């Protein structure tokens, strides 16, 4: 790996730039490698592995300083559908709900698997719904442990003591 004087000067100035302080360790690893510092020394100084130093150096030689100061982490690399496809699928399901059809999670899940043409986990499907802002909005009509009407009426009858110490039942 050959470094030119221009590359070494570029790395030196990048180390002094405050805007790049979050990438200081990366730049420093490549700079030390450019000045022929052995891998073992760099590993001890910066607490980086041999492979990381080699990878950073290779990136710098291929793409320049921009390769060291850009974060390309994250993203949806293993998605079944793109965000747009997910929104289109859910809008189709919403239009059937607007027509008056009853929609359940199970029916949505089956339609999702049918569109994909493969089996998926329900956890992933629930994440899809959450990611697109869907939530359960239909409340149950009454509590399953609701008391019978006679008990409710009995709880409404309360004892009231008036000023003349008469007891009244309502």
PDB file of C-alpha atoms in Angstrom:
ATOM      1  CA  UNK A   1       0.000   0.000   0.000  1.00  0.00           C
ATOM      2  CA  UNK A   2       1.572   3.192  -1.190  1.00  0.00           C
ATOM      3  CA  UNK A   3       0.743   6.577   0.232  1.00  0.00           C
ATOM      4  CA  UNK A   4       1.695   9.826  -1.460  1.00  0.00           C
ATOM      5  CA  UNK A   5       2.804  12.956   0.366  1.00  0.00           C
ATOM      6  CA  UNK A   6      -0.513  14.578  -0.569  1.00  0.00           C
ATOM      7  CA  UNK A   7      -2.424  11.761   1.121  1.00  0.00           C
ATOM      8  CA  UNK A   8      -0.347  12.054   4.295  1.00  0.00           C
ATOM      9  CA  UNK A   9      -0.876  15.841   4.386  1.00  0.00           C
ATOM     10  CA  UNK A  10      -4.613  15.352   3.836  1.00  0.00           C
ATOM     11  CA  UNK A  11      -4.768  12.932   6.788  1.00  0.00           C
ATOM     12  CA  UNK A  12      -2.748  15.355   8.975  1.00  0.00           C
ATOM     13  CA  UNK A  13      -5.112  18.244   8.288  1.00  0.00           C
ATOM     14  CA  UNK A  14      -8.135  15.976   8.798  1.00  0.00           C
ATOM     15  CA  UNK A  15      -6.812  15.071  12.250  1.00  0.00           C
ATOM     16  CA  UNK A  16      -6.693  18.778  13.161  1.00  0.00           C
ATOM     17  CA  UNK A  17     -10.217  19.537  11.884  1.00  0.00           C
ATOM     18  CA  UNK A  18     -12.813  19.798  14.658  1.00  0.00           C
ATOM     19  CA  UNK A  19     -15.679  18.851  12.339  1.00  0.00           C
ATOM     20  CA  UNK A  20     -14.156  15.404  11.900  1.00  0.00           C
ATOM     21  CA  UNK A  21     -13.488  14.750  15.588  1.00  0.00           C
ATOM     22  CA  UNK A  22     -15.975  11.873  15.720  1.00  0.00           C
ATOM     23  CA  UNK A  23     -13.933  10.086  13.045  1.00  0.00           C
ATOM     24  CA  UNK A  24     -10.579  10.851  14.670  1.00  0.00           C
ATOM     25  CA  UNK A  25      -9.766   7.243  15.540  1.00  0.00           C
ATOM     26  CA  UNK A  26     -10.353   6.054  11.963  1.00  0.00           C
ATOM     27  CA  UNK A  27      -8.276   8.830  10.458  1.00  0.00           C
ATOM     28  CA  UNK A  28      -5.535   8.313  13.011  1.00  0.00           C
ATOM     29  CA  UNK A  29      -5.343   4.591  12.219  1.00  0.00           C
ATOM     30  CA  UNK A  30      -4.890   5.287   8.513  1.00  0.00           C
ATOM     31  CA  UNK A  31      -2.406   8.090   9.201  1.00  0.00           C
ATOM     32  CA  UNK A  32      -0.267   5.872  11.403  1.00  0.00           C
ATOM     33  CA  UNK A  33      -0.360   3.158   8.745  1.00  0.00           C
ATOM     34  CA  UNK A  34       0.632   5.735   6.122  1.00  0.00           C
ATOM     35  CA  UNK A  35       3.680   6.652   8.196  1.00  0.00           C
ATOM     36  CA  UNK A  36       4.699   2.955   8.228  1.00  0.00           C
ATOM     37  CA  UNK A  37       3.804   2.360  11.878  1.00  0.00           C
ATOM     38  CA  UNK A  38       3.524  -1.399  12.471  1.00  0.00           C
ATOM     39  CA  UNK A  39       0.070  -2.925  12.900  1.00  0.00           C
ATOM     40  CA  UNK A  40       0.889  -4.170  16.394  1.00  0.00           C
ATOM     41  CA  UNK A  41       1.737  -0.655  17.600  1.00  0.00           C
ATOM     42  CA  UNK A  42      -1.438   0.814  16.095  1.00  0.00           C
ATOM     43  CA  UNK A  43      -3.468  -1.973  17.675  1.00  0.00           C
ATOM     44  CA  UNK A  44      -2.032  -1.143  21.107  1.00  0.00           C
ATOM     45  CA  UNK A  45      -2.408   2.622  20.754  1.00  0.00           C
ATOM     46  CA  UNK A  46      -5.928   2.768  19.294  1.00  0.00           C
ATOM     47  CA  UNK A  47      -7.368  -0.515  20.552  1.00  0.00           C
ATOM     48  CA  UNK A  48      -8.378  -1.593  17.063  1.00  0.00           C
ATOM     49  CA  UNK A  49      -8.021  -4.999  15.471  1.00  0.00           C
ATOM     50  CA  UNK A  50      -5.617  -5.763  12.636  1.00  0.00           C
ATOM     51  CA  UNK A  51      -8.544  -6.349  10.263  1.00  0.00           C
ATOM     52  CA  UNK A  52     -10.163  -3.012  11.120  1.00  0.00           C
ATOM     53  CA  UNK A  53      -6.938  -1.109  10.451  1.00  0.00           C
ATOM     54  CA  UNK A  54      -6.408  -2.956   7.178  1.00  0.00           C
ATOM     55  CA  UNK A  55     -10.063  -2.359   6.098  1.00  0.00           C
ATOM     56  CA  UNK A  56      -9.908   1.375   6.915  1.00  0.00           C
ATOM     57  CA  UNK A  57      -6.639   1.737   5.042  1.00  0.00           C
ATOM     58  CA  UNK A  58      -8.029  -0.067   2.007  1.00  0.00           C
ATOM     59  CA  UNK A  59     -11.174   2.102   2.040  1.00  0.00           C
ATOM     60  CA  UNK A  60      -9.057   5.254   2.182  1.00  0.00           C
ATOM     61  CA  UNK A  61      -6.858   4.165  -0.722  1.00  0.00           C
ATOM     62  CA  UNK A  62      -9.895   3.312  -2.849  1.00  0.00           C
ATOM     63  CA  UNK A  63     -12.261   6.188  -2.045  1.00  0.00           C
ATOM     64  CA  UNK A  64     -10.240   8.821  -0.223  1.00  0.00           C
ATOM     65  CA  UNK A  65     -11.035  10.654   2.993  1.00  0.00           C
ATOM     66  CA  UNK A  66     -14.773  10.588   2.327  1.00  0.00           C
ATOM     67  CA  UNK A  67     -14.778   6.807   2.916  1.00  0.00           C
ATOM     68  CA  UNK A  68     -13.534   7.329   6.479  1.00  0.00           C
ATOM     69  CA  UNK A  69     -15.907  10.133   7.448  1.00  0.00           C
ATOM     70  CA  UNK A  70     -19.182   8.728   6.158  1.00  0.00           C
ATOM     71  CA  UNK A  71     -21.416   6.493   8.209  1.00  0.00           C
ATOM     72  CA  UNK A  72     -23.021   3.824   6.098  1.00  0.00           C
ATOM     73  CA  UNK A  73     -24.416   1.757   8.928  1.00  0.00           C
ATOM     74  CA  UNK A  74     -28.010   0.742   9.432  1.00  0.00           C
ATOM     75  CA  UNK A  75     -30.749   0.267   6.936  1.00  0.00           C
ATOM     76  CA  UNK A  76     -33.226  -2.395   5.989  1.00  0.00           C
ATOM     77  CA  UNK A  77     -31.143  -4.954   4.167  1.00  0.00           C
ATOM     78  CA  UNK A  78     -33.348  -7.976   4.804  1.00  0.00           C
ATOM     79  CA  UNK A  79     -36.840  -6.610   4.206  1.00  0.00           C
ATOM     80  CA  UNK A  80     -39.500  -8.580   2.345  1.00  0.00           C
ATOM     81  CA  UNK A  81     -41.045  -5.394   0.938  1.00  0.00           C
ATOM     82  CA  UNK A  82     -39.938  -1.828   0.520  1.00  0.00           C
ATOM     83  CA  UNK A  83     -41.666   0.843   2.615  1.00  0.00           C
ATOM     84  CA  UNK A  84     -43.686   1.913  -0.430  1.00  0.00           C
ATOM     85  CA  UNK A  85     -44.837  -1.664  -1.090  1.00  0.00           C
ATOM     86  CA  UNK A  86     -45.857  -2.028   2.556  1.00  0.00           C
ATOM     87  CA  UNK A  87     -47.885   1.190   2.401  1.00  0.00           C
ATOM     88  CA  UNK A  88     -49.546   0.067  -0.834  1.00  0.00           C
ATOM     89  CA  UNK A  89     -50.464  -3.303   0.710  1.00  0.00           C
ATOM     90  CA  UNK A  90     -51.945  -1.660   3.806  1.00  0.00           C
ATOM     91  CA  UNK A  91     -53.864   0.913   1.754  1.00  0.00           C
ATOM     92  CA  UNK A  92     -55.479  -1.951  -0.192  1.00  0.00           C
ATOM     93  CA  UNK A  93     -56.517  -3.558   3.090  1.00  0.00           C
ATOM     94  CA  UNK A  94     -57.793  -0.221   4.392  1.00  0.00           C
ATOM     95  CA  UNK A  95     -59.961   0.293   1.313  1.00  0.00           C
ATOM     96  CA  UNK A  96     -61.676  -3.046   1.961  1.00  0.00           C
ATOM     97  CA  UNK A  97     -62.295  -1.957   5.572  1.00  0.00           C
ATOM     98  CA  UNK A  98     -63.847   1.303   4.358  1.00  0.00           C
ATOM     99  CA  UNK A  99     -66.246  -0.744   2.225  1.00  0.00           C
ATOM    100  CA  UNK A 100     -67.544  -2.309   5.429  1.00  0.00           C
ATOM    101  CA  UNK A 101     -65.619  -5.564   5.524  1.00  0.00           C
ATOM    102  CA  UNK A 102     -64.493  -6.747   8.942  1.00  0.00           C
ATOM    103  CA  UNK A 103     -60.687  -6.897   9.221  1.00  0.00           C
ATOM    104  CA  UNK A 104     -58.792  -8.940  11.770  1.00  0.00           C
ATOM    105  CA  UNK A 105     -55.088  -9.366  12.344  1.00  0.00           C
ATOM    106  CA  UNK A 106     -55.333 -12.965  11.163  1.00  0.00           C
ATOM    107  CA  UNK A 107     -56.937 -11.976   7.864  1.00  0.00           C
ATOM    108  CA  UNK A 108     -54.351  -9.220   7.329  1.00  0.00           C
ATOM    109  CA  UNK A 109     -51.538 -11.646   8.164  1.00  0.00           C
ATOM    110  CA  UNK A 110     -52.850 -14.248   5.711  1.00  0.00           C
ATOM    111  CA  UNK A 111     -53.175 -11.623   2.958  1.00  0.00           C
ATOM    112  CA  UNK A 112     -49.606 -10.468   3.684  1.00  0.00           C
ATOM    113  CA  UNK A 113     -48.234 -13.985   3.389  1.00  0.00           C
ATOM    114  CA  UNK A 114     -50.248 -14.582   0.239  1.00  0.00           C
ATOM    115  CA  UNK A 115     -48.839 -11.454  -1.374  1.00  0.00           C
ATOM    116  CA  UNK A 116     -45.287 -12.428  -0.414  1.00  0.00           C
ATOM    117  CA  UNK A 117     -45.747 -16.027  -1.468  1.00  0.00           C
ATOM    118  CA  UNK A 118     -43.966 -17.326   1.629  1.00  0.00           C
ATOM    119  CA  UNK A 119     -44.438 -17.843   5.344  1.00  0.00           C
ATOM    120  CA  UNK A 120     -43.304 -15.164   7.771  1.00  0.00           C
ATOM    121  CA  UNK A 121     -43.416 -14.637  11.500  1.00  0.00           C
ATOM    122  CA  UNK A 122     -46.232 -12.795  13.191  1.00  0.00           C
ATOM    123  CA  UNK A 123     -43.675 -10.674  15.075  1.00  0.00           C
ATOM    124  CA  UNK A 124     -42.366  -9.296  11.800  1.00  0.00           C
ATOM    125  CA  UNK A 125     -45.906  -8.598  10.661  1.00  0.00           C
ATOM    126  CA  UNK A 126     -46.724  -6.740  13.870  1.00  0.00           C
ATOM    127  CA  UNK A 127     -43.571  -4.637  13.360  1.00  0.00           C
ATOM    128  CA  UNK A 128     -44.789  -3.848   9.828  1.00  0.00           C
ATOM    129  CA  UNK A 129     -48.101  -2.620  11.236  1.00  0.00           C
ATOM    130  CA  UNK A 130     -46.388  -0.537  13.922  1.00  0.00           C
ATOM    131  CA  UNK A 131     -43.897   0.908  11.425  1.00  0.00           C
ATOM    132  CA  UNK A 132     -46.804   2.137   9.296  1.00  0.00           C
ATOM    133  CA  UNK A 133     -48.809   3.594  12.195  1.00  0.00           C
ATOM    134  CA  UNK A 134     -51.494   0.905  12.440  1.00  0.00           C
ATOM    135  CA  UNK A 135     -52.932   0.077  15.828  1.00  0.00           C
ATOM    136  CA  UNK A 136     -55.993  -1.584  17.298  1.00  0.00           C
ATOM    137  CA  UNK A 137     -58.743   1.003  17.578  1.00  0.00           C
ATOM    138  CA  UNK A 138     -61.930  -0.995  18.138  1.00  0.00           C
ATOM    139  CA  UNK A 139     -62.794  -1.137  21.841  1.00  0.00           C
ATOM    140  CA  UNK A 140     -64.672  -4.123  23.209  1.00  0.00           C
ATOM    141  CA  UNK A 141     -68.385  -3.468  23.827  1.00  0.00           C
ATOM    142  CA  UNK A 142     -68.211  -4.249  27.549  1.00  0.00           C
ATOM    143  CA  UNK A 143     -65.840  -5.634  30.122  1.00  0.00           C
ATOM    144  CA  UNK A 144     -65.857  -9.455  30.152  1.00  0.00           C
ATOM    145  CA  UNK A 145     -66.199  -9.551  33.966  1.00  0.00           C
ATOM    146  CA  UNK A 146     -69.018  -7.001  34.099  1.00  0.00           C
ATOM    147  CA  UNK A 147     -71.490  -7.612  36.900  1.00  0.00           C
ATOM    148  CA  UNK A 148     -75.044  -8.679  36.123  1.00  0.00           C
ATOM    149  CA  UNK A 149     -77.782  -5.986  36.144  1.00  0.00           C
ATOM    150  CA  UNK A 150     -79.146  -7.036  39.581  1.00  0.00           C
ATOM    151  CA  UNK A 151     -75.742  -6.518  41.232  1.00  0.00           C
ATOM    152  CA  UNK A 152     -75.325  -3.150  39.539  1.00  0.00           C
ATOM    153  CA  UNK A 153     -78.752  -2.019  40.788  1.00  0.00           C
ATOM    154  CA  UNK A 154     -77.923  -3.214  44.312  1.00  0.00           C
ATOM    155  CA  UNK A 155     -74.692  -1.224  44.337  1.00  0.00           C
ATOM    156  CA  UNK A 156     -76.600   1.922  43.392  1.00  0.00           C
ATOM    157  CA  UNK A 157     -78.870   1.639  46.475  1.00  0.00           C
ATOM    158  CA  UNK A 158     -77.040   3.557  49.142  1.00  0.00           C
ATOM    159  CA  UNK A 159     -77.971   4.489  52.664  1.00  0.00           C
ATOM    160  CA  UNK A 160     -78.467   8.190  53.335  1.00  0.00           C
ATOM    161  CA  UNK A 161     -78.861   9.768  56.784  1.00  0.00           C
ATOM    162  CA  UNK A 162     -80.805  13.051  56.789  1.00  0.00           C
ATOM    163  CA  UNK A 163     -80.617  15.940  59.251  1.00  0.00           C
ATOM    164  CA  UNK A 164     -83.405  14.518  61.388  1.00  0.00           C
ATOM    165  CA  UNK A 165     -81.512  11.231  61.732  1.00  0.00           C
ATOM    166  CA  UNK A 166     -83.891   9.433  59.434  1.00  0.00           C
ATOM    167  CA  UNK A 167     -82.496   6.654  57.332  1.00  0.00           C
ATOM    168  CA  UNK A 168     -83.441   6.679  53.693  1.00  0.00           C
ATOM    169  CA  UNK A 169     -82.594   4.099  51.039  1.00  0.00           C
ATOM    170  CA  UNK A 170     -82.215   5.195  47.495  1.00  0.00           C
TER     171      UNK A 170
END
